[in-house]
CSV table of C-alpha atoms and ligand atoms in Angstrom, one decimal:
chain,number,residue,atom,x,y,z
O,1,MET,CA,115.2,-61.8,51.9
O,2,GLY,CA,113.3,-64.9,53.1
O,3,SER,CA,114.3,-68.4,52.5
O,4,SER,CA,113.4,-68.8,48.9
O,5,SER,CA,114.9,-71.7,47.2
O,6,THR,CA,114.8,-70.3,43.7
O,7,LYS,CA,118.2,-69.0,42.6
O,8,PRO,CA,118.0,-65.5,41.3
O,9,GLU,CA,118.5,-65.0,37.5
O,10,PHE,CA,118.1,-62.1,35.2
O,11,VAL,CA,115.3,-61.9,32.8
O,12,SER,CA,116.8,-58.8,31.3
O,13,VAL,CA,120.2,-57.3,32.0
O,14,LEU,CA,121.5,-53.8,32.4
O,15,ALA,CA,122.2,-51.9,29.2
O,16,THR,CA,125.2,-49.7,28.3
O,17,LYS,CA,124.2,-46.0,28.6
O,18,GLN,CA,125.7,-43.0,26.8
O,19,VAL,CA,124.3,-39.7,28.0
O,20,LYS,CA,125.1,-36.1,27.7
O,21,VAL,CA,126.2,-34.1,30.8
O,22,GLY,CA,123.2,-33.0,32.8
O,23,GLN,CA,120.9,-35.8,31.6
O,24,ASP,CA,119.6,-38.5,34.0
O,25,VAL,CA,120.7,-42.1,33.6
O,26,ILE,CA,118.4,-44.9,34.4
O,27,LEU,CA,119.8,-48.4,34.7
O,28,ARG,CA,117.2,-51.0,34.8
O,29,CYS,CA,116.9,-54.8,34.7
O,30,GLN,CA,114.5,-57.5,35.6
O,31,ALA,CA,115.0,-60.7,37.7
O,32,ASN,CA,112.9,-63.9,37.9
O,33,ILE,CA,112.1,-63.3,41.6
O,34,GLN,CA,111.6,-60.4,43.9
O,35,GLU,CA,112.7,-61.7,47.3
O,36,VAL,CA,116.4,-60.9,46.8
O,37,LEU,CA,119.0,-58.6,48.3
O,38,ALA,CA,120.1,-56.1,45.7
O,39,LYS,CA,123.5,-54.5,45.9
O,40,TRP,CA,124.8,-51.9,43.5
O,41,GLU,CA,128.5,-51.3,42.8
O,42,LYS,CA,130.4,-48.8,40.8
O,43,ASN,CA,133.8,-49.8,39.3
O,44,GLY,CA,133.9,-52.8,41.7
O,45,HIS,CA,133.2,-50.8,44.9
O,46,PRO,CA,130.0,-50.5,46.8
O,47,LEU,CA,128.1,-47.5,45.3
O,48,GLU,CA,128.2,-44.6,47.7
O,49,CYS,CA,124.7,-43.3,47.5
O,50,VAL,CA,124.3,-39.6,47.5
O,51,GLU,CA,121.0,-38.1,48.6
O,52,GLY,CA,119.3,-36.5,45.6
O,53,LYS,CA,121.8,-37.9,43.2
O,54,HIS,CA,121.3,-41.6,43.2
O,55,LYS,CA,117.9,-43.4,43.6
O,56,ILE,CA,117.8,-47.1,44.0
O,57,GLY,CA,114.5,-48.7,43.2
O,58,GLN,CA,112.7,-52.0,43.1
O,59,SER,CA,109.2,-52.6,41.9
O,60,GLY,CA,108.3,-56.2,41.8
O,61,THR,CA,111.0,-58.0,39.9
O,62,THR,CA,112.3,-54.8,38.3
O,63,PHE,CA,115.4,-53.2,39.8
O,64,SER,CA,116.7,-49.8,38.9
O,65,LEU,CA,119.3,-47.2,39.6
O,66,THR,CA,118.7,-43.6,38.7
O,67,ILE,CA,121.6,-41.2,38.5
O,68,LYS,CA,120.4,-37.6,38.4
O,69,ASP,CA,122.0,-34.8,36.5
O,70,SER,CA,124.9,-36.9,35.3
O,71,LYS,CA,128.5,-35.5,35.5
O,72,LYS,CA,131.7,-36.8,34.0
O,73,GLU,CA,132.5,-38.3,37.4
O,74,ASP,CA,129.5,-40.6,37.1
O,75,GLU,CA,131.1,-42.5,34.3
O,76,GLY,CA,132.0,-46.0,35.1
O,77,ASN,CA,131.0,-49.6,35.2
O,78,TYR,CA,127.9,-50.3,37.3
O,79,THR,CA,127.1,-53.7,38.6
O,80,LEU,CA,124.0,-55.1,40.2
O,81,THR,CA,124.2,-58.2,42.3
O,82,LEU,CA,121.2,-60.1,43.5
O,83,THR,CA,121.5,-62.5,46.3
O,84,ASN,CA,119.4,-65.0,48.3
O,85,ASN,CA,119.9,-68.2,50.1
O,86,ALA,CA,120.0,-70.1,46.9
O,87,GLY,CA,122.8,-68.1,45.3
O,88,SER,CA,123.7,-64.8,43.6
O,89,VAL,CA,123.9,-63.3,40.2
O,90,SER,CA,125.4,-60.2,38.8
O,91,CYS,CA,125.2,-58.1,35.7
O,92,SER,CA,127.1,-54.9,34.7
O,93,ALA,CA,126.9,-52.0,32.3
O,94,MET,CA,129.1,-49.1,31.3
O,95,VAL,CA,127.8,-45.5,31.7
O,96,THR,CA,129.6,-42.8,29.6
O,97,VAL,CA,128.8,-39.2,30.0
O,98,GLU,CA,129.6,-36.9,27.0
O,99,LEU,CA,130.0,-33.2,27.4
O,100,LYS,CA,127.4,-31.2,25.6
O,101,GLU,CA,128.5,-29.9,22.3
O,102,TRP,CA,129.6,-26.4,23.3
O,103,ARG,CA,130.2,-25.1,19.9
O,104,THR,CA,128.6,-26.2,16.6
O,105,VAL,CA,130.4,-26.7,13.4
O,106,GLN,CA,129.0,-26.9,9.9
O,107,TRP,CA,130.2,-30.3,8.7
O,108,LYS,CA,129.7,-29.5,5.0
O,109,GLN,CA,132.7,-28.2,3.2
O,110,ASP,CA,131.3,-27.1,-0.1
O,111,PRO,CA,129.4,-24.0,1.0
O,112,MET,CA,132.5,-22.7,2.8
O,113,ILE,CA,134.8,-23.5,-0.1
O,114,THR,CA,132.5,-21.8,-2.6
O,115,THR,CA,132.2,-18.7,-0.3
O,116,LEU,CA,136.0,-18.5,0.0
O,117,LYS,CA,136.7,-19.1,-3.7
O,118,ASN,CA,134.3,-16.3,-4.6
O,119,PHE,CA,135.5,-14.0,-1.9
O,120,LYS,CA,136.0,-10.3,-2.8
O,121,ILE,CA,137.9,-8.0,-0.6
O,122,THR,CA,135.7,-5.1,0.3
O,123,ASN,CA,138.4,-2.5,0.1
O,124,GLU,CA,139.5,-2.6,-3.5
O,125,LYS,CA,142.9,-1.0,-2.6
O,126,VAL,CA,143.8,-4.2,-0.8
O,127,ARG,CA,145.1,-6.7,-3.3
O,128,GLU,CA,145.3,-9.7,-0.9
O,129,LEU,CA,144.6,-10.4,2.7
O,130,ARG,CA,147.8,-11.2,4.6
O,131,PHE,CA,147.9,-13.6,7.5
O,132,LEU,CA,150.9,-14.0,9.8
O,133,LEU,CA,151.1,-17.4,11.5
O,134,HIS,CA,153.4,-17.3,14.4
O,135,GLY,CA,154.2,-19.8,17.1
O,136,PRO,CA,156.9,-22.1,18.4
O,137,ILE,CA,158.9,-24.8,16.4
O,138,GLY,CA,156.8,-27.7,15.5
O,139,ALA,CA,153.5,-26.0,16.3
O,140,GLY,CA,152.1,-26.9,12.8
O,141,LYS,CA,152.4,-23.5,11.1
O,142,SER,CA,153.7,-25.0,7.8
O,143,SER,CA,151.2,-27.8,8.1
O,144,ILE,CA,148.3,-25.3,8.3
O,145,ILE,CA,149.4,-23.7,5.1
O,146,ASN,CA,149.7,-27.1,3.5
O,147,THR,CA,146.3,-28.0,4.7
O,148,ILE,CA,144.7,-24.9,3.4
O,149,LYS,CA,146.5,-25.4,0.0
O,150,THR,CA,145.2,-29.0,0.0
O,151,ILE,CA,141.7,-27.9,0.6
O,152,PHE,CA,141.6,-25.4,-2.2
O,153,GLU,CA,143.9,-26.9,-4.7
O,154,GLY,CA,142.4,-30.4,-4.2
O,155,GLN,CA,145.6,-32.3,-3.8
O,156,LEU,CA,147.4,-33.3,-0.7
O,157,TYR,CA,150.4,-31.1,0.2
O,158,ILE,CA,151.6,-33.1,3.2
O,159,ASN,CA,155.1,-32.5,4.3
O,160,CYS,CA,156.3,-30.4,1.4
O,161,LEU,CA,156.7,-27.5,3.9
O,162,ALA,CA,156.3,-29.2,7.2
O,163,ALA,CA,159.2,-30.7,9.1
O,164,SER,CA,158.8,-34.3,10.0
O,165,ASP,CA,158.7,-35.1,13.7
O,166,LEU,CA,161.8,-37.1,13.3
O,167,SER,CA,164.1,-34.8,11.4
O,168,GLY,CA,162.4,-31.8,12.8
O,169,LYS,CA,165.0,-29.4,11.5
O,170,SER,CA,163.3,-27.4,8.9
O,171,PHE,CA,163.1,-24.0,10.4
O,172,THR,CA,161.5,-21.1,8.6
O,173,THR,CA,163.6,-18.0,9.2
O,174,LYS,CA,162.8,-16.3,5.9
O,175,TYR,CA,159.9,-14.0,5.6
O,176,GLU,CA,158.4,-16.1,2.8
O,177,LYS,CA,155.0,-15.6,1.3
O,178,PHE,CA,152.8,-18.6,0.5
O,179,SER,CA,149.8,-18.2,-1.7
O,180,VAL,CA,146.8,-20.5,-2.4
O,181,GLY,CA,146.2,-20.8,-6.1
O,182,THR,CA,144.9,-17.5,-7.3
O,183,LEU,CA,142.9,-16.7,-4.2
O,184,PRO,CA,143.5,-13.3,-2.7
O,185,PHE,CA,145.1,-14.7,0.5
O,186,ALA,CA,148.7,-14.7,1.5
O,187,PHE,CA,150.4,-16.5,4.4
O,188,TYR,CA,153.6,-15.8,6.3
O,189,ASP,CA,154.9,-18.4,8.6
O,190,VAL,CA,157.1,-17.0,11.4
O,191,MET,CA,158.6,-18.8,14.3
O,192,GLY,CA,159.4,-16.7,17.3
O,193,LEU,CA,162.9,-16.6,18.6
O,194,GLU,CA,163.5,-19.6,20.8
O,195,LYS,CA,166.2,-22.0,21.8
O,196,ASP,CA,166.2,-25.3,20.0
O,197,GLN,CA,166.7,-27.8,22.9
O,198,GLU,CA,168.5,-30.3,20.7
O,199,ILE,CA,171.1,-28.2,19.1
O,200,GLY,CA,171.3,-25.6,21.9
O,201,GLN,CA,171.1,-22.7,19.4
O,202,SER,CA,168.5,-20.0,19.1
O,203,LYS,CA,166.4,-20.0,16.0
O,204,GLY,CA,163.6,-17.9,14.6
O,205,ALA,CA,162.7,-14.3,14.4
O,206,ARG,CA,163.0,-11.6,17.0
O,207,SER,CA,159.8,-10.2,18.5
O,208,ASP,CA,160.7,-6.6,17.3
O,209,ASP,CA,161.1,-7.9,13.8
O,210,ILE,CA,157.7,-9.8,13.9
O,211,ILE,CA,156.2,-6.5,15.1
O,212,LYS,CA,157.8,-4.7,12.2
O,213,ALA,CA,156.4,-7.3,9.9
O,214,LEU,CA,152.9,-6.7,11.3
O,215,LYS,CA,153.3,-3.0,10.5
O,216,GLY,CA,154.3,-3.8,7.0
O,217,HIS,CA,158.0,-2.8,7.2
O,218,ILE,CA,159.4,-6.1,6.0
O,219,ALA,CA,159.5,-7.2,2.4
O,220,ASN,CA,159.1,-10.7,1.2
O,221,ASP,CA,162.1,-13.1,1.5
O,222,TYR,CA,163.9,-11.1,4.2
O,223,LYS,CA,166.0,-13.5,6.2
O,224,PHE,CA,165.5,-12.9,9.9
O,225,LYS,CA,168.7,-12.5,12.0
O,226,GLN,CA,168.7,-13.3,15.7
O,227,GLU,CA,171.3,-10.7,16.8
O,228,VAL,CA,170.0,-7.6,15.1
O,229,SER,CA,166.6,-6.3,14.1
O,230,ILE,CA,166.2,-5.2,10.4
O,231,CYS,CA,167.9,-1.8,9.8
O,232,GLU,CA,166.1,1.0,8.0
O,233,ASP,CA,168.6,1.0,5.3
O,234,ASN,CA,168.3,-2.7,4.6
O,235,ARG,CA,166.9,-3.3,1.1
O,236,TYR,CA,164.1,-5.4,2.6
O,237,TYR,CA,163.0,-2.6,4.8
O,238,ILE,CA,159.8,-0.8,3.7
O,239,ASN,CA,159.9,2.7,4.9
O,240,SER,CA,156.3,3.8,4.2
O,241,PRO,CA,154.2,0.7,4.2
O,242,THR,CA,150.9,0.8,2.5
O,243,LEU,CA,147.9,-1.3,3.6
O,244,ASN,CA,149.1,-4.0,1.1
O,245,ASP,CA,152.4,-4.5,3.0
O,246,LYS,CA,150.7,-4.8,6.4
O,247,ILE,CA,149.5,-7.9,8.1
O,248,HIS,CA,145.7,-8.0,8.3
O,249,CYS,CA,145.3,-10.8,10.8
O,250,LEU,CA,147.6,-12.4,13.3
O,251,VAL,CA,147.1,-16.1,13.9
O,252,SER,CA,148.9,-17.7,16.9
O,253,ILE,CA,149.6,-21.4,16.5
O,254,ILE,CA,149.6,-23.5,19.6
O,255,PRO,CA,150.1,-27.3,19.6
O,256,ALA,CA,147.4,-28.9,21.8
O,257,ASP,CA,149.8,-31.6,23.0
O,258,ARG,CA,152.5,-29.1,24.0
O,259,VAL,CA,150.6,-26.1,25.5
O,260,THR,CA,151.3,-27.4,29.0
O,261,LEU,CA,155.0,-27.7,28.5
O,262,MET,CA,155.5,-24.6,26.4
O,263,ASP,CA,158.3,-22.4,27.8
O,264,SER,CA,157.0,-19.4,29.6
O,265,ASP,CA,159.6,-17.4,27.7
O,266,VAL,CA,158.0,-18.4,24.4
O,267,ILE,CA,154.6,-17.7,25.7
O,268,GLN,CA,155.7,-14.2,26.9
O,269,LYS,CA,157.0,-13.4,23.5
O,270,MET,CA,153.8,-14.5,21.9
O,271,LYS,CA,151.9,-12.3,24.4
O,272,ASP,CA,154.1,-9.3,23.6
O,273,ILE,CA,153.4,-9.7,19.9
O,274,ARG,CA,149.7,-10.0,20.5
O,275,ALA,CA,149.7,-6.9,22.7
O,276,GLU,CA,151.4,-5.0,19.9
O,277,ALA,CA,148.9,-6.3,17.3
O,278,SER,CA,146.1,-5.2,19.6
O,279,LYS,CA,147.5,-1.7,19.7
O,280,LEU,CA,147.5,-1.7,15.9
O,281,GLY,CA,144.0,-2.9,15.8
O,282,ILE,CA,145.0,-6.1,14.0
O,283,PRO,CA,142.5,-8.9,14.6
O,284,GLN,CA,143.9,-12.0,16.2
O,285,LEU,CA,143.0,-15.7,16.4
O,286,VAL,CA,144.5,-18.8,17.9
O,287,PHE,CA,144.6,-22.0,16.0
O,288,MET,CA,145.2,-25.0,18.3
O,289,THR,CA,146.7,-27.7,16.2
O,290,ARG,CA,147.4,-31.4,16.8
O,291,VAL,CA,144.1,-32.1,18.6
O,292,ASP,CA,144.4,-35.7,17.6
O,293,GLN,CA,147.4,-36.0,19.8
O,294,VAL,CA,145.5,-35.2,23.0
O,295,CYS,CA,142.1,-36.8,22.6
O,296,LYS,CA,141.4,-40.3,21.3
O,297,ILE,CA,137.7,-39.7,20.8
O,298,THR,CA,138.6,-36.7,18.6
O,299,GLN,CA,141.2,-38.7,16.8
O,300,ASP,CA,138.7,-41.4,15.9
O,301,ASP,CA,135.9,-39.0,15.1
O,302,LEU,CA,136.6,-35.3,14.5
O,303,THR,CA,132.9,-34.4,14.8
O,304,LYS,CA,133.2,-35.2,18.5
O,305,ILE,CA,135.7,-32.4,19.0
O,306,TYR,CA,133.4,-30.0,20.8
O,307,GLN,CA,132.2,-32.7,23.1
O,308,SER,CA,135.6,-33.6,24.3
O,309,LYS,CA,136.6,-32.6,27.8
O,310,LYS,CA,140.2,-33.0,27.0
O,311,ILE,CA,140.0,-30.5,24.1
O,312,LYS,CA,138.1,-28.1,26.2
O,313,GLU,CA,140.8,-28.3,28.9
O,314,LYS,CA,143.5,-27.6,26.3
O,315,MET,CA,141.6,-24.7,24.9
O,316,GLU,CA,141.2,-23.3,28.4
O,317,GLU,CA,144.9,-23.7,29.0
O,318,CYS,CA,145.6,-21.8,25.8
O,319,SER,CA,143.2,-19.1,26.9
O,320,THR,CA,144.8,-18.7,30.3
O,321,ARG,CA,148.4,-18.9,29.1
O,322,LEU,CA,148.0,-16.6,26.2
O,323,GLY,CA,145.3,-14.4,27.7
O,324,VAL,CA,142.8,-14.8,24.8
O,325,PRO,CA,139.1,-15.4,25.1
O,326,MET,CA,137.8,-18.9,24.3
O,327,ASN,CA,135.8,-17.8,21.4
O,328,CYS,CA,139.0,-16.8,19.5
O,329,ILE,CA,140.5,-20.3,19.9
O,330,PHE,CA,140.0,-22.9,17.2
O,331,PRO,CA,141.0,-26.4,17.7
O,332,LEU,CA,141.9,-28.2,14.5
O,333,LYS,CA,143.8,-31.0,12.9
O,334,ASN,CA,146.2,-30.7,9.9
O,335,TYR,CA,146.9,-33.2,7.2
O,336,HIS,CA,150.1,-34.9,8.3
O,337,GLU,CA,150.1,-38.5,7.4
O,338,GLU,CA,146.8,-39.2,5.7
O,339,THR,CA,146.6,-40.0,2.0
O,340,LYS,CA,143.0,-39.1,1.5
O,341,MET,CA,141.0,-36.0,1.8
O,342,ASN,CA,138.9,-35.8,5.0
O,343,GLU,CA,135.8,-33.5,4.9
O,344,LYS,CA,135.6,-33.3,8.7
O,345,LEU,CA,139.2,-32.1,8.9
O,346,ASN,CA,138.6,-29.6,6.1
O,347,CYS,CA,135.5,-28.2,7.9
O,348,LEU,CA,137.3,-27.5,11.1
O,349,VAL,CA,140.1,-25.7,9.2
O,350,LEU,CA,137.6,-23.9,6.9
O,351,GLU,CA,135.5,-22.6,9.8
O,352,ALA,CA,138.6,-21.2,11.5
O,353,PHE,CA,140.0,-19.8,8.3
O,354,MET,CA,136.6,-18.2,7.3
O,355,LEU,CA,136.7,-16.2,10.5
O,356,ALA,CA,140.3,-15.2,9.9
O,357,VAL,CA,139.3,-14.0,6.4
O,358,HIS,CA,136.3,-12.0,7.6
O,359,SER,CA,138.3,-10.4,10.4
O,360,ALA,CA,141.2,-9.5,8.0
O,361,ASN,CA,138.8,-8.1,5.5
O,362,GLU,CA,137.1,-5.9,8.1
O,363,TYR,CA,140.5,-4.7,9.2
O,364,GLY,CA,141.3,-3.8,5.6
O,365,THR,CA,138.0,-1.9,5.3
O,366,LYS,CA,138.7,0.3,8.3
O,367,PHE,CA,141.4,2.1,6.2
O,368,SER,CA,139.4,2.5,3.0
O,369,HIS,CA,138.7,6.2,3.4
O,370,LYS,CA,142.3,7.2,4.2
O,371,GLN,CA,144.9,7.8,1.6
O,372,LYS,CA,147.8,6.9,3.7
O,373,CYS,CA,147.9,4.2,6.2
O,374,ILE,CA,148.0,4.8,9.9
O,375,GLU,CA,151.2,3.7,11.5
M,401,GDP,N1,149.2,-35.5,14.6
M,401,GDP,C1,149.3,-34.3,14.1
M,401,GDP,N2,150.5,-33.9,13.7
M,401,GDP,C2,150.6,-32.6,13.2
M,401,GDP,C3,149.5,-31.7,13.1
M,401,GDP,N3,149.9,-30.6,12.5
M,401,GDP,C4,151.2,-30.7,12.3
M,401,GDP,N4,151.6,-31.9,12.7
M,401,GDP,C5,153.0,-32.5,12.6
M,401,GDP,O1,153.8,-31.7,13.6
M,401,GDP,C6,155.1,-31.5,13.1
M,401,GDP,C7,155.5,-30.0,13.0
M,401,GDP,O2,154.7,-29.4,12.1
M,401,GDP,P1,155.2,-28.2,11.2
M,401,GDP,O3,154.0,-27.8,10.3
M,401,GDP,O4,156.5,-28.5,10.5
M,401,GDP,O5,155.4,-27.1,12.3
M,401,GDP,P2,156.1,-25.6,12.2
M,401,GDP,O6,157.4,-25.7,12.8
M,401,GDP,O7,155.2,-24.8,13.1
M,401,GDP,O8,156.0,-25.1,10.8
M,401,GDP,C8,155.1,-32.2,11.7
M,401,GDP,O9,155.7,-33.5,11.9
M,401,GDP,C9,153.7,-32.3,11.3
M,401,GDP,O10,153.4,-33.4,10.4
M,401,GDP,C10,148.2,-32.2,13.5
M,401,GDP,O11,147.2,-31.5,13.5
M,401,GDP,N5,148.2,-33.5,14.0
M,402,MG,MG1,157.6,-24.6,9.5
């Protein structure tokens, strides 16, 4: 390093870098002199140089660090310190590594709203496409219905059906139908039988009843009982269901922030219902709600959802726990406390709902040549 008497100074400093996974990062700055000792640090510790990964360079008074094929682990605060006999100087910069967007979303709501508003069911014997939303207490089932109503009816429906996190005691045990304006879509919101931790009582619908609902045996407004399944002589029991009584698409609702802690018992019941739906050929999707509760980046900007590592992890967890492929899982956020419409939020919900509509419609078409429905 010689015995230069000029104190090192920066002519230009390191700049913050934001790159996508797999890209190279080059941190570069320029000093006033070249006879200095250059030392690189990451997060306050000497950088452990990995062959083929890091390349430290100096060309004249320009100093650089190249990080090849960046990974999430390469994120951090990088510091360069230049030292000689006369003194030392440091500068730092943050490197952030974003995941590549692994799924693309159409961030324009109008085309999707128009398509759905003009939607015609292919099989004219089917009056409306029926969706069964099932999942644990507080998963966001009622909120999804509110959100879809909000999107199509153009006014916020927050909390008219949803339980507040604080009171939390609005359980849906009735087989109640929810419509969206005059659109040919109907929603049923059914919570699986589970124990409410706070009151120590079981709530919700038995799995065998949910399966009967899938098959079309249960009429609107039936009140689920925990002890017994619906009897064939009950006035809400439909003996020979037509395609109009059946469920055309099963949507499992999983809250992103609770998937890890969900009781294995609840998961098993959801799996049993999914297995039965598979046997019946009913299409199935998973809506993963409350994404804003697990990822700050997504909370601040919903368009970053498919770049978020956290969201991907939660989706993978849903996939593993419920045994569904990733491409059937849709992370989304519901309206819950906002007072204004949010197009990005709408787009995520609309994309997921569009797929549900198309799948349900396809299921309805399968039976178009048959007079009676297959059991
Ligand atoms: N932060 C956040 N809260 C949500 C979201 N969806 C639902 N919630 C809240 O979660 C709680 C439970 O929702 P609710 O729709 O009643 O669940 P249900 O029991 O499945 O019908 C309510 O307080 C909702 O406001 C979401 O996407 N983000
Ligand atoms: Mg509810």
